[in-house]
Amino acid sequence: MTHIVLVPGFWLGAWAWDDVLDPLRAAGLDPVPVTLPGLAPGDDVAAVRRADHTRAVTDVLDGLDGDVVVVGHSGGGAVLGEVLDRRPDRVRRAVFLDTGPLEDGASLAPDLPADVVALDLPSWDEMQAAGSSIEGIDDAGLERFRRLAVPHPAAVAREPVHVGDPRRFGVPVTAVCTSLPSQVLHPMAHGGPPFHTELGRYDVTYVDLPTGHWAMFSRPADLAAVLVEEARRD
C-alpha cells in the first residue's frame, strides 16, 4: 500500500482535498489528508508554532506502514521541506504543488508584526494581486472555500524554517506547476529568488497542470491523475 499524505496550505484543512480522494482510492492509493494544528474550527491559533505543523506531519508518517508520498500545497510546501529534513528515509517521493521548499532560516512572512496572531483569508482581489490565482474555481467553489476557511496561525508564517540534513536532497521530488509554469519555475529554482533556490538542490521532475493556485478546487480530477502518476514514479 502506498500512502499519499496531503498537506494543505494557508486557511485550509483536510476538507480541501475532498474532491481528489475518491480518484486516489480508485487507483489503489491510500490518501491521508491532514488538518494542521490551528486549522480546525475552534483551535487555539495563538498557541500554534511552525514546529507544531512540521511535527504534526512527521507524526502522521511515523504512524504509517509502507511507502509514503507526501504532497504539500502552497504554504504547506514549507512544511514539507522541513518534513523531508526530519524524515528523509521515510518519504519515497515529495510533491510540491504550486510551491517550493524554503531554505534554512527563511520564512514566508518575516516582516509580519509580532502582535499579529492570525491571518484572515483575504478578498479574492487581494489574493489574486498577491499571485494566488483563483482561476478555474466556480462561484460555488469560491463560496465553499470562504465558508470553510479558517484564520491561519501567524507564527507559522513569521517563524523561520530550520533544515540542515543533506539527506533530504536524496528524496525524489515532483514540482506540479499550476499558476506558475515550469518554464518559469525551473530558472527560479536554479539561482533565482530565495523562495525557490532550495528546490534547485533536489532531483526534480516538473509537471505542468495549467490552472490557478488552487488545483484541488479548479481541476481536482486532473490533479488526482497527476498525483497517481507521480506516486507510481520510480
Short mmCIF file of N, CA and C in Angstrom, two decimals, residues 57-231:
data_model
loop_
_atom_site.label_atom_id
_atom_site.label_comp_id
_atom_site.label_asym_id
_atom_site.label_seq_id
_atom_site.Cartn_x
_atom_site.Cartn_y
_atom_site.Cartn_z
N VAL A 57 2.90 16.51 10.82
CA VAL A 57 3.06 15.67 9.62
C VAL A 57 4.03 14.53 9.88
N THR A 58 5.12 14.77 10.59
CA THR A 58 6.03 13.66 10.90
C THR A 58 5.34 12.62 11.78
N ASP A 59 4.44 13.06 12.65
CA ASP A 59 3.68 12.11 13.46
C ASP A 59 2.80 11.22 12.58
N VAL A 60 2.20 11.82 11.55
CA VAL A 60 1.40 11.03 10.61
C VAL A 60 2.28 9.99 9.92
N LEU A 61 3.45 10.41 9.44
CA LEU A 61 4.36 9.49 8.77
C LEU A 61 4.79 8.35 9.70
N ASP A 62 5.05 8.70 10.94
CA ASP A 62 5.52 7.68 11.90
C ASP A 62 4.45 6.64 12.18
N GLY A 63 3.19 6.96 11.91
CA GLY A 63 2.11 6.04 12.18
C GLY A 63 1.70 5.20 10.98
N LEU A 64 2.40 5.33 9.87
CA LEU A 64 2.06 4.62 8.65
C LEU A 64 3.07 3.53 8.34
N ASP A 65 2.59 2.42 7.79
CA ASP A 65 3.45 1.36 7.29
C ASP A 65 3.44 1.41 5.76
N GLY A 66 4.54 1.03 5.15
CA GLY A 66 4.60 1.01 3.70
C GLY A 66 5.12 2.31 3.11
N ASP A 67 5.08 2.38 1.77
CA ASP A 67 5.58 3.56 1.07
C ASP A 67 4.75 4.79 1.38
N VAL A 68 5.43 5.93 1.45
CA VAL A 68 4.76 7.19 1.72
C VAL A 68 5.19 8.24 0.70
N VAL A 69 4.20 8.86 0.08
CA VAL A 69 4.38 10.04 -0.77
C VAL A 69 3.72 11.20 -0.03
N VAL A 70 4.40 12.34 0.02
CA VAL A 70 3.85 13.50 0.72
C VAL A 70 3.67 14.64 -0.27
N VAL A 71 2.48 15.24 -0.25
CA VAL A 71 2.14 16.37 -1.10
C VAL A 71 1.99 17.61 -0.24
N GLY A 72 2.64 18.70 -0.63
CA GLY A 72 2.48 19.97 0.07
C GLY A 72 2.01 21.04 -0.89
N HIS A 73 0.94 21.71 -0.55
CA HIS A 73 0.39 22.78 -1.39
C HIS A 73 0.66 24.13 -0.77
N SER A 74 1.07 25.10 -1.59
CA SER A 74 1.21 26.49 -1.16
C SER A 74 2.05 26.58 0.11
N GLY A 75 1.51 27.17 1.18
CA GLY A 75 2.26 27.27 2.43
C GLY A 75 2.65 25.93 3.00
N GLY A 76 1.96 24.88 2.59
CA GLY A 76 2.33 23.53 3.01
C GLY A 76 3.65 23.07 2.42
N GLY A 77 4.15 23.78 1.40
CA GLY A 77 5.44 23.43 0.83
C GLY A 77 6.57 23.66 1.81
N ALA A 78 6.48 24.73 2.60
CA ALA A 78 7.50 25.00 3.61
C ALA A 78 7.48 23.92 4.68
N VAL A 79 6.29 23.46 5.04
CA VAL A 79 6.16 22.36 6.00
C VAL A 79 6.78 21.09 5.41
N LEU A 80 6.48 20.81 4.16
CA LEU A 80 7.01 19.61 3.51
C LEU A 80 8.54 19.65 3.48
N GLY A 81 9.12 20.81 3.21
CA GLY A 81 10.57 20.91 3.21
C GLY A 81 11.17 20.51 4.54
N GLU A 82 10.54 20.92 5.64
CA GLU A 82 11.03 20.54 6.96
C GLU A 82 10.79 19.07 7.24
N VAL A 83 9.68 18.53 6.76
CA VAL A 83 9.40 17.11 6.95
C VAL A 83 10.47 16.27 6.26
N LEU A 84 10.88 16.66 5.07
CA LEU A 84 11.93 15.92 4.36
C LEU A 84 13.24 15.96 5.15
N ASP A 85 13.48 17.07 5.82
CA ASP A 85 14.69 17.19 6.64
C ASP A 85 14.62 16.27 7.86
N ARG A 86 13.43 16.12 8.42
CA ARG A 86 13.26 15.31 9.63
C ARG A 86 13.13 13.81 9.33
N ARG A 87 12.55 13.48 8.19
CA ARG A 87 12.29 12.08 7.85
C ARG A 87 12.75 11.76 6.42
N PRO A 88 14.00 11.99 6.07
CA PRO A 88 14.44 11.76 4.69
C PRO A 88 14.36 10.30 4.26
N ASP A 89 14.42 9.39 5.21
CA ASP A 89 14.37 7.97 4.87
C ASP A 89 12.95 7.43 4.83
N ARG A 90 11.98 8.27 5.17
CA ARG A 90 10.60 7.78 5.26
C ARG A 90 9.75 8.18 4.06
N VAL A 91 10.18 9.17 3.29
CA VAL A 91 9.38 9.68 2.17
C VAL A 91 9.95 9.16 0.86
N ARG A 92 9.12 8.40 0.12
CA ARG A 92 9.59 7.86 -1.16
C ARG A 92 9.62 8.92 -2.25
N ARG A 93 8.65 9.84 -2.20
CA ARG A 93 8.61 10.96 -3.15
C ARG A 93 7.87 12.11 -2.49
N ALA A 94 8.36 13.32 -2.76
CA ALA A 94 7.69 14.53 -2.29
C ALA A 94 7.13 15.27 -3.49
N VAL A 95 5.92 15.79 -3.34
CA VAL A 95 5.27 16.54 -4.41
C VAL A 95 4.96 17.95 -3.91
N PHE A 96 5.58 18.94 -4.53
CA PHE A 96 5.32 20.34 -4.22
C PHE A 96 4.30 20.87 -5.23
N LEU A 97 3.11 21.21 -4.73
CA LEU A 97 2.01 21.64 -5.58
C LEU A 97 1.95 23.17 -5.62
N ASP A 98 2.43 23.75 -6.71
CA ASP A 98 2.48 25.20 -6.89
C ASP A 98 3.19 25.88 -5.72
N THR A 99 4.29 25.30 -5.33
CA THR A 99 5.06 25.81 -4.20
C THR A 99 6.47 25.26 -4.27
N GLY A 100 7.26 25.55 -3.26
CA GLY A 100 8.61 25.01 -3.15
C GLY A 100 9.05 25.05 -1.71
N PRO A 101 10.14 24.34 -1.38
CA PRO A 101 10.66 24.35 -0.02
C PRO A 101 11.42 25.64 0.26
N LEU A 102 11.50 26.00 1.52
CA LEU A 102 12.26 27.18 1.93
C LEU A 102 13.65 26.78 2.39
N GLU A 103 14.60 27.69 2.18
CA GLU A 103 15.95 27.48 2.68
C GLU A 103 16.00 27.64 4.20
N ASP A 104 17.04 27.11 4.80
CA ASP A 104 17.22 27.26 6.23
C ASP A 104 17.26 28.75 6.61
N GLY A 105 16.46 29.12 7.60
CA GLY A 105 16.42 30.49 8.07
C GLY A 105 15.43 31.38 7.37
N ALA A 106 14.86 30.92 6.27
CA ALA A 106 13.88 31.72 5.54
C ALA A 106 12.49 31.53 6.14
N SER A 107 11.64 32.52 5.95
CA SER A 107 10.25 32.41 6.40
C SER A 107 9.34 32.99 5.34
N LEU A 108 8.06 32.64 5.44
CA LEU A 108 7.09 33.10 4.45
C LEU A 108 6.73 34.57 4.62
N ALA A 109 6.73 35.05 5.85
CA ALA A 109 6.35 36.45 6.11
C ALA A 109 7.22 37.00 7.24
N PRO A 110 8.51 37.22 6.98
CA PRO A 110 9.42 37.62 8.06
C PRO A 110 9.10 38.98 8.66
N ASP A 111 8.42 39.84 7.92
CA ASP A 111 8.13 41.19 8.41
C ASP A 111 6.77 41.30 9.09
N LEU A 112 6.10 40.18 9.27
CA LEU A 112 4.80 40.19 9.92
C LEU A 112 4.96 40.62 11.38
N PRO A 113 4.23 41.66 11.82
CA PRO A 113 4.38 42.14 13.20
C PRO A 113 4.13 41.05 14.23
N ALA A 114 4.86 41.12 15.32
CA ALA A 114 4.78 40.08 16.35
C ALA A 114 3.41 40.03 17.02
N ASP A 115 2.66 41.14 16.98
CA ASP A 115 1.36 41.15 17.66
C ASP A 115 0.23 40.61 16.79
N VAL A 116 0.53 40.23 15.55
CA VAL A 116 -0.48 39.60 14.69
C VAL A 116 -0.56 38.13 15.04
N VAL A 117 -1.72 37.68 15.44
CA VAL A 117 -1.91 36.32 15.92
C VAL A 117 -2.38 35.39 14.81
N ALA A 118 -3.25 35.89 13.93
CA ALA A 118 -3.82 35.05 12.88
C ALA A 118 -3.99 35.85 11.60
N LEU A 119 -3.94 35.14 10.49
CA LEU A 119 -4.10 35.75 9.17
C LEU A 119 -5.44 35.33 8.60
N ASP A 120 -6.31 36.30 8.36
CA ASP A 120 -7.62 36.00 7.79
C ASP A 120 -7.49 35.76 6.28
N LEU A 121 -8.43 35.01 5.75
CA LEU A 121 -8.47 34.80 4.31
C LEU A 121 -8.71 36.13 3.61
N PRO A 122 -7.83 36.56 2.70
CA PRO A 122 -8.01 37.85 2.03
C PRO A 122 -9.21 37.82 1.08
N SER A 123 -9.55 38.98 0.55
CA SER A 123 -10.55 39.04 -0.52
C SER A 123 -9.96 38.37 -1.76
N TRP A 124 -10.83 37.99 -2.68
CA TRP A 124 -10.34 37.36 -3.91
C TRP A 124 -9.44 38.31 -4.68
N ASP A 125 -9.79 39.57 -4.72
CA ASP A 125 -8.95 40.54 -5.43
C ASP A 125 -7.58 40.65 -4.79
N GLU A 126 -7.54 40.68 -3.46
CA GLU A 126 -6.26 40.75 -2.76
C GLU A 126 -5.43 39.50 -3.00
N MET A 127 -6.09 38.37 -3.03
CA MET A 127 -5.38 37.12 -3.24
C MET A 127 -4.76 37.06 -4.64
N GLN A 128 -5.53 37.47 -5.62
CA GLN A 128 -5.02 37.45 -6.99
C GLN A 128 -3.88 38.45 -7.15
N ALA A 129 -4.01 39.62 -6.52
CA ALA A 129 -2.95 40.63 -6.60
C ALA A 129 -1.66 40.12 -5.99
N ALA A 130 -1.77 39.22 -5.00
CA ALA A 130 -0.59 38.66 -4.35
C ALA A 130 -0.02 37.47 -5.10
N GLY A 131 -0.66 37.08 -6.21
CA GLY A 131 -0.14 35.99 -7.03
C GLY A 131 -0.79 34.65 -6.81
N SER A 132 -1.84 34.59 -5.99
CA SER A 132 -2.55 33.33 -5.76
C SER A 132 -3.82 33.32 -6.60
N SER A 133 -3.69 32.88 -7.83
CA SER A 133 -4.79 32.92 -8.79
C SER A 133 -5.92 31.98 -8.39
N ILE A 134 -7.16 32.45 -8.55
CA ILE A 134 -8.33 31.62 -8.30
C ILE A 134 -8.94 31.13 -9.61
N GLU A 135 -8.16 31.20 -10.68
CA GLU A 135 -8.63 30.75 -12.00
C GLU A 135 -9.19 29.34 -11.93
N GLY A 136 -10.34 29.13 -12.56
CA GLY A 136 -10.92 27.80 -12.67
C GLY A 136 -11.86 27.41 -11.55
N ILE A 137 -11.96 28.21 -10.50
CA ILE A 137 -12.87 27.89 -9.40
C ILE A 137 -14.20 28.58 -9.65
N ASP A 138 -15.29 27.83 -9.70
CA ASP A 138 -16.59 28.44 -9.97
C ASP A 138 -17.13 29.11 -8.71
N ASP A 139 -18.28 29.76 -8.86
CA ASP A 139 -18.84 30.53 -7.74
C ASP A 139 -19.14 29.64 -6.54
N ALA A 140 -19.66 28.44 -6.80
CA ALA A 140 -19.96 27.53 -5.70
C ALA A 140 -18.68 27.11 -4.98
N GLY A 141 -17.62 26.90 -5.74
CA GLY A 141 -16.35 26.53 -5.14
C GLY A 141 -15.77 27.65 -4.31
N LEU A 142 -15.90 28.87 -4.80
CA LEU A 142 -15.40 30.02 -4.03
C LEU A 142 -16.20 30.22 -2.75
N GLU A 143 -17.52 30.00 -2.84
CA GLU A 143 -18.35 30.14 -1.64
C GLU A 143 -17.96 29.10 -0.60
N ARG A 144 -17.72 27.87 -1.03
CA ARG A 144 -17.32 26.81 -0.10
C ARG A 144 -15.95 27.10 0.50
N PHE A 145 -15.03 27.56 -0.33
CA PHE A 145 -13.69 27.92 0.12
C PHE A 145 -13.78 28.94 1.26
N ARG A 146 -14.53 30.00 1.03
CA ARG A 146 -14.61 31.06 2.04
C ARG A 146 -15.37 30.61 3.28
N ARG A 147 -16.36 29.78 3.10
CA ARG A 147 -17.16 29.32 4.24
C ARG A 147 -16.37 28.40 5.17
N LEU A 148 -15.50 27.57 4.60
CA LEU A 148 -14.77 26.58 5.39
C LEU A 148 -13.39 27.04 5.84
N ALA A 149 -12.87 28.07 5.19
CA ALA A 149 -11.54 28.56 5.54
C ALA A 149 -11.52 29.11 6.97
N VAL A 150 -10.39 28.94 7.63
CA VAL A 150 -10.22 29.47 8.99
C VAL A 150 -8.96 30.32 9.03
N PRO A 151 -8.86 31.27 9.96
CA PRO A 151 -7.65 32.08 10.07
C PRO A 151 -6.41 31.20 10.28
N HIS A 152 -5.31 31.59 9.64
CA HIS A 152 -4.09 30.80 9.71
C HIS A 152 -3.19 31.32 10.83
N PRO A 153 -2.57 30.42 11.59
CA PRO A 153 -1.68 30.86 12.67
C PRO A 153 -0.54 31.73 12.12
N ALA A 154 -0.45 32.95 12.61
CA ALA A 154 0.53 33.90 12.07
C ALA A 154 1.97 33.46 12.35
N ALA A 155 2.20 32.83 13.49
CA ALA A 155 3.57 32.43 13.84
C ALA A 155 4.15 31.46 12.82
N VAL A 156 3.29 30.65 12.21
CA VAL A 156 3.76 29.69 11.20
C VAL A 156 4.33 30.42 10.00
N ALA A 157 3.72 31.55 9.64
CA ALA A 157 4.22 32.34 8.52
C ALA A 157 5.44 33.17 8.90
N ARG A 158 5.48 33.61 10.15
CA ARG A 158 6.53 34.54 10.60
C ARG A 158 7.82 33.82 10.96
N GLU A 159 7.73 32.63 11.54
CA GLU A 159 8.91 31.94 12.05
C GLU A 159 9.71 31.28 10.94
N PRO A 160 11.03 31.22 11.09
CA PRO A 160 11.88 30.66 10.04
C PRO A 160 11.84 29.13 10.00
N VAL A 161 12.11 28.63 8.81
CA VAL A 161 12.27 27.20 8.60
C VAL A 161 13.66 26.78 9.11
N HIS A 162 13.73 25.57 9.66
CA HIS A 162 15.01 25.03 10.09
C HIS A 162 15.26 23.70 9.38
N VAL A 163 16.21 23.68 8.48
CA VAL A 163 16.61 22.45 7.78
C VAL A 163 18.13 22.39 7.76
N GLY A 164 18.67 21.17 7.74
CA GLY A 164 20.12 21.06 7.77
C GLY A 164 20.65 19.68 7.42
N ASP A 165 19.77 18.70 7.27
CA ASP A 165 20.22 17.34 6.97
C ASP A 165 20.35 17.19 5.46
N PRO A 166 21.56 17.03 4.93
CA PRO A 166 21.73 16.93 3.48
C PRO A 166 21.05 15.71 2.87
N ARG A 167 20.66 14.75 3.70
CA ARG A 167 19.97 13.57 3.15
C ARG A 167 18.63 13.93 2.54
N ARG A 168 18.10 15.09 2.88
CA ARG A 168 16.81 15.48 2.30
C ARG A 168 16.90 15.59 0.78
N PHE A 169 18.06 15.94 0.27
CA PHE A 169 18.20 16.12 -1.17
C PHE A 169 18.22 14.79 -1.93
N GLY A 170 18.25 13.68 -1.19
CA GLY A 170 18.15 12.38 -1.82
C GLY A 170 16.73 11.92 -2.06
N VAL A 171 15.76 12.67 -1.55
CA VAL A 171 14.34 12.32 -1.76
C VAL A 171 13.91 12.82 -3.15
N PRO A 172 13.41 11.95 -4.02
CA PRO A 172 12.93 12.41 -5.33
C PRO A 172 11.76 13.39 -5.15
N VAL A 173 11.73 14.41 -5.98
CA VAL A 173 10.74 15.48 -5.86
C VAL A 173 10.02 15.68 -7.19
N THR A 174 8.73 15.94 -7.10
CA THR A 174 7.96 16.40 -8.24
C THR A 174 7.43 17.79 -7.93
N ALA A 175 7.59 18.70 -8.87
CA ALA A 175 7.01 20.03 -8.76
C ALA A 175 5.85 20.11 -9.74
N VAL A 176 4.63 20.17 -9.21
CA VAL A 176 3.44 20.32 -10.05
C VAL A 176 3.18 21.81 -10.22
N CYS A 177 3.31 22.27 -11.45
CA CYS A 177 3.27 23.71 -11.75
C CYS A 177 1.89 24.06 -12.27
N THR A 178 1.15 24.84 -11.51
CA THR A 178 -0.21 25.21 -11.90
C THR A 178 -0.28 26.68 -12.31
N SER A 179 -0.26 27.60 -11.35
CA SER A 179 -0.31 29.02 -11.70
C SER A 179 1.03 29.54 -12.18
N LEU A 180 2.11 28.85 -11.84
CA LEU A 180 3.45 29.23 -12.28
C LEU A 180 4.00 28.10 -13.15
N PRO A 181 4.12 28.30 -14.47
CA PRO A 181 4.55 27.21 -15.35
C PRO A 181 5.99 26.80 -15.10
N SER A 182 6.31 25.57 -15.51
CA SER A 182 7.64 25.04 -15.26
C SER A 182 8.73 25.86 -15.95
N GLN A 183 8.42 26.46 -17.07
CA GLN A 183 9.43 27.25 -17.77
C GLN A 183 9.82 28.51 -16.99
N VAL A 184 8.96 28.89 -16.03
CA VAL A 184 9.28 30.00 -15.13
C VAL A 184 9.90 29.47 -13.84
N LEU A 185 9.33 28.39 -13.29
CA LEU A 185 9.80 27.87 -12.01
C LEU A 185 11.21 27.30 -12.11
N HIS A 186 11.51 26.58 -13.18
CA HIS A 186 12.81 25.94 -13.29
C HIS A 186 13.97 26.93 -13.19
N PRO A 187 13.94 28.06 -13.93
CA PRO A 187 15.04 29.03 -13.76
C PRO A 187 15.09 29.62 -12.35
N MET A 188 13.91 29.81 -11.72
CA MET A 188 13.89 30.32 -10.35
C MET A 188 14.56 29.35 -9.38
N ALA A 189 14.37 28.06 -9.64
CA ALA A 189 14.92 27.04 -8.75
C ALA A 189 16.43 26.93 -8.87
N HIS A 190 16.98 27.48 -9.92
CA HIS A 190 18.42 27.38 -10.15
C HIS A 190 19.03 28.78 -10.17
N GLY A 191 19.14 29.37 -8.98
CA GLY A 191 19.79 30.65 -8.86
C GLY A 191 18.88 31.84 -8.83
N GLY A 192 17.56 31.60 -8.72
CA GLY A 192 16.59 32.69 -8.70
C GLY A 192 16.31 33.17 -7.29
N PRO A 193 15.12 33.70 -7.08
CA PRO A 193 14.75 34.26 -5.77
C PRO A 193 14.91 33.24 -4.64
N PRO A 194 15.17 33.67 -3.42
CA PRO A 194 15.42 32.74 -2.31
C PRO A 194 14.30 31.74 -2.06
N PHE A 195 13.07 32.12 -2.40
CA PHE A 195 11.95 31.22 -2.10
C PHE A 195 12.14 29.87 -2.77
N HIS A 196 12.77 29.86 -3.94
CA HIS A 196 12.84 28.61 -4.70
C HIS A 196 14.24 28.05 -4.89
N THR A 197 15.28 28.69 -4.37
CA THR A 197 16.61 28.16 -4.61
C THR A 197 16.83 26.81 -3.94
N GLU A 198 16.16 26.55 -2.84
CA GLU A 198 16.26 25.24 -2.19
C GLU A 198 15.79 24.14 -3.13
N LEU A 199 14.75 24.41 -3.91
CA LEU A 199 14.21 23.41 -4.83
C LEU A 199 15.26 22.95 -5.83
N GLY A 200 16.12 23.86 -6.26
CA GLY A 200 17.12 23.53 -7.26
C GLY A 200 18.16 22.54 -6.79
N ARG A 201 18.20 22.22 -5.51
CA ARG A 201 19.18 21.27 -4.98
C ARG A 201 18.63 19.84 -4.95
N TYR A 202 17.35 19.69 -5.29
CA TYR A 202 16.73 18.38 -5.35
C TYR A 202 16.76 17.83 -6.79
N ASP A 203 16.52 16.53 -6.90
CA ASP A 203 16.29 15.90 -8.20
C ASP A 203 14.80 16.05 -8.51
N VAL A 204 14.46 17.01 -9.38
CA VAL A 204 13.07 17.43 -9.55
C VAL A 204 12.53 17.00 -10.92
N THR A 205 11.33 16.43 -10.89
CA THR A 205 10.54 16.21 -12.10
C THR A 205 9.49 17.31 -12.15
N TYR A 206 9.45 18.06 -13.24
CA TYR A 206 8.49 19.15 -13.39
C TYR A 206 7.30 18.68 -14.21
N VAL A 207 6.09 18.96 -13.68
CA VAL A 207 4.84 18.58 -14.34
C VAL A 207 3.96 19.81 -14.42
N ASP A 208 3.52 20.16 -15.61
CA ASP A 208 2.63 21.31 -15.79
C ASP A 208 1.17 20.89 -15.74
N LEU A 209 0.39 21.62 -14.96
CA LEU A 209 -1.06 21.44 -14.88
C LEU A 209 -1.66 22.85 -14.87
N PRO A 210 -1.83 23.45 -16.05
CA PRO A 210 -2.22 24.86 -16.10
C PRO A 210 -3.60 25.11 -15.48
N THR A 211 -3.61 25.94 -14.46
CA THR A 211 -4.83 26.38 -13.80
C THR A 211 -4.42 27.45 -12.79
N GLY A 212 -5.30 27.75 -11.84
CA GLY A 212 -4.94 28.70 -10.80
C GLY A 212 -4.11 28.03 -9.71
N HIS A 213 -3.99 28.74 -8.59
CA HIS A 213 -3.16 28.26 -7.49
C HIS A 213 -3.79 27.10 -6.74
N TRP A 214 -5.09 26.96 -6.86
CA TRP A 214 -5.83 26.00 -6.02
C TRP A 214 -6.36 24.86 -6.89
N ALA A 215 -5.45 24.03 -7.38
CA ALA A 215 -5.81 22.98 -8.34
C ALA A 215 -6.77 21.96 -7.75
N MET A 216 -6.74 21.77 -6.44
CA MET A 216 -7.66 20.80 -5.83
C MET A 216 -9.11 21.26 -5.92
N PHE A 217 -9.32 22.56 -6.16
CA PHE A 217 -10.66 23.11 -6.36
C PHE A 217 -10.98 23.29 -7.84
N SER A 218 -10.01 23.70 -8.64
CA SER A 218 -10.28 24.05 -10.03
C SER A 218 -10.16 22.87 -10.99
N ARG A 219 -9.24 21.92 -10.71
CA ARG A 219 -9.07 20.76 -11.60
C ARG A 219 -8.79 19.51 -10.75
N PRO A 220 -9.72 19.15 -9.87
CA PRO A 220 -9.44 18.04 -8.94
C PRO A 220 -9.18 16.71 -9.61
N ALA A 221 -9.95 16.37 -10.64
CA ALA A 221 -9.75 15.08 -11.31
C ALA A 221 -8.39 15.02 -11.99
N ASP A 222 -8.03 16.12 -12.64
CA ASP A 222 -6.73 16.15 -13.32
C ASP A 222 -5.58 16.15 -12.31
N LEU A 223 -5.77 16.85 -11.20
CA LEU A 223 -4.75 16.83 -10.16
C LEU A 223 -4.59 15.42 -9.61
N ALA A 224 -5.70 14.74 -9.35
CA ALA A 224 -5.63 13.38 -8.84
C ALA A 224 -4.87 12.48 -9.81
N ALA A 225 -5.11 12.64 -11.11
CA ALA A 225 -4.42 11.82 -12.11
C ALA A 225 -2.91 12.08 -12.06
N VAL A 226 -2.53 13.33 -11.90
CA VAL A 226 -1.10 13.66 -11.78
C VAL A 226 -0.51 13.03 -10.53
N LEU A 227 -1.21 13.12 -9.41
CA LEU A 227 -0.70 12.56 -8.17
C LEU A 227 -0.57 11.04 -8.24
N VAL A 228 -1.51 10.39 -8.91
CA VAL A 228 -1.41 8.94 -9.10
C VAL A 228 -0.16 8.60 -9.89
N GLU A 229 0.07 9.32 -10.99
CA GLU A 229 1.24 9.05 -11.82
C GLU A 229 2.53 9.29 -11.04
N GLU A 230 2.57 10.36 -10.26
CA GLU A 230 3.79 10.68 -9.53
C GLU A 230 4.01 9.70 -8.37
N ALA A 231 2.93 9.24 -7.76
CA ALA A 231 3.06 8.26 -6.68
C ALA A 231 3.62 6.94 -7.19
#
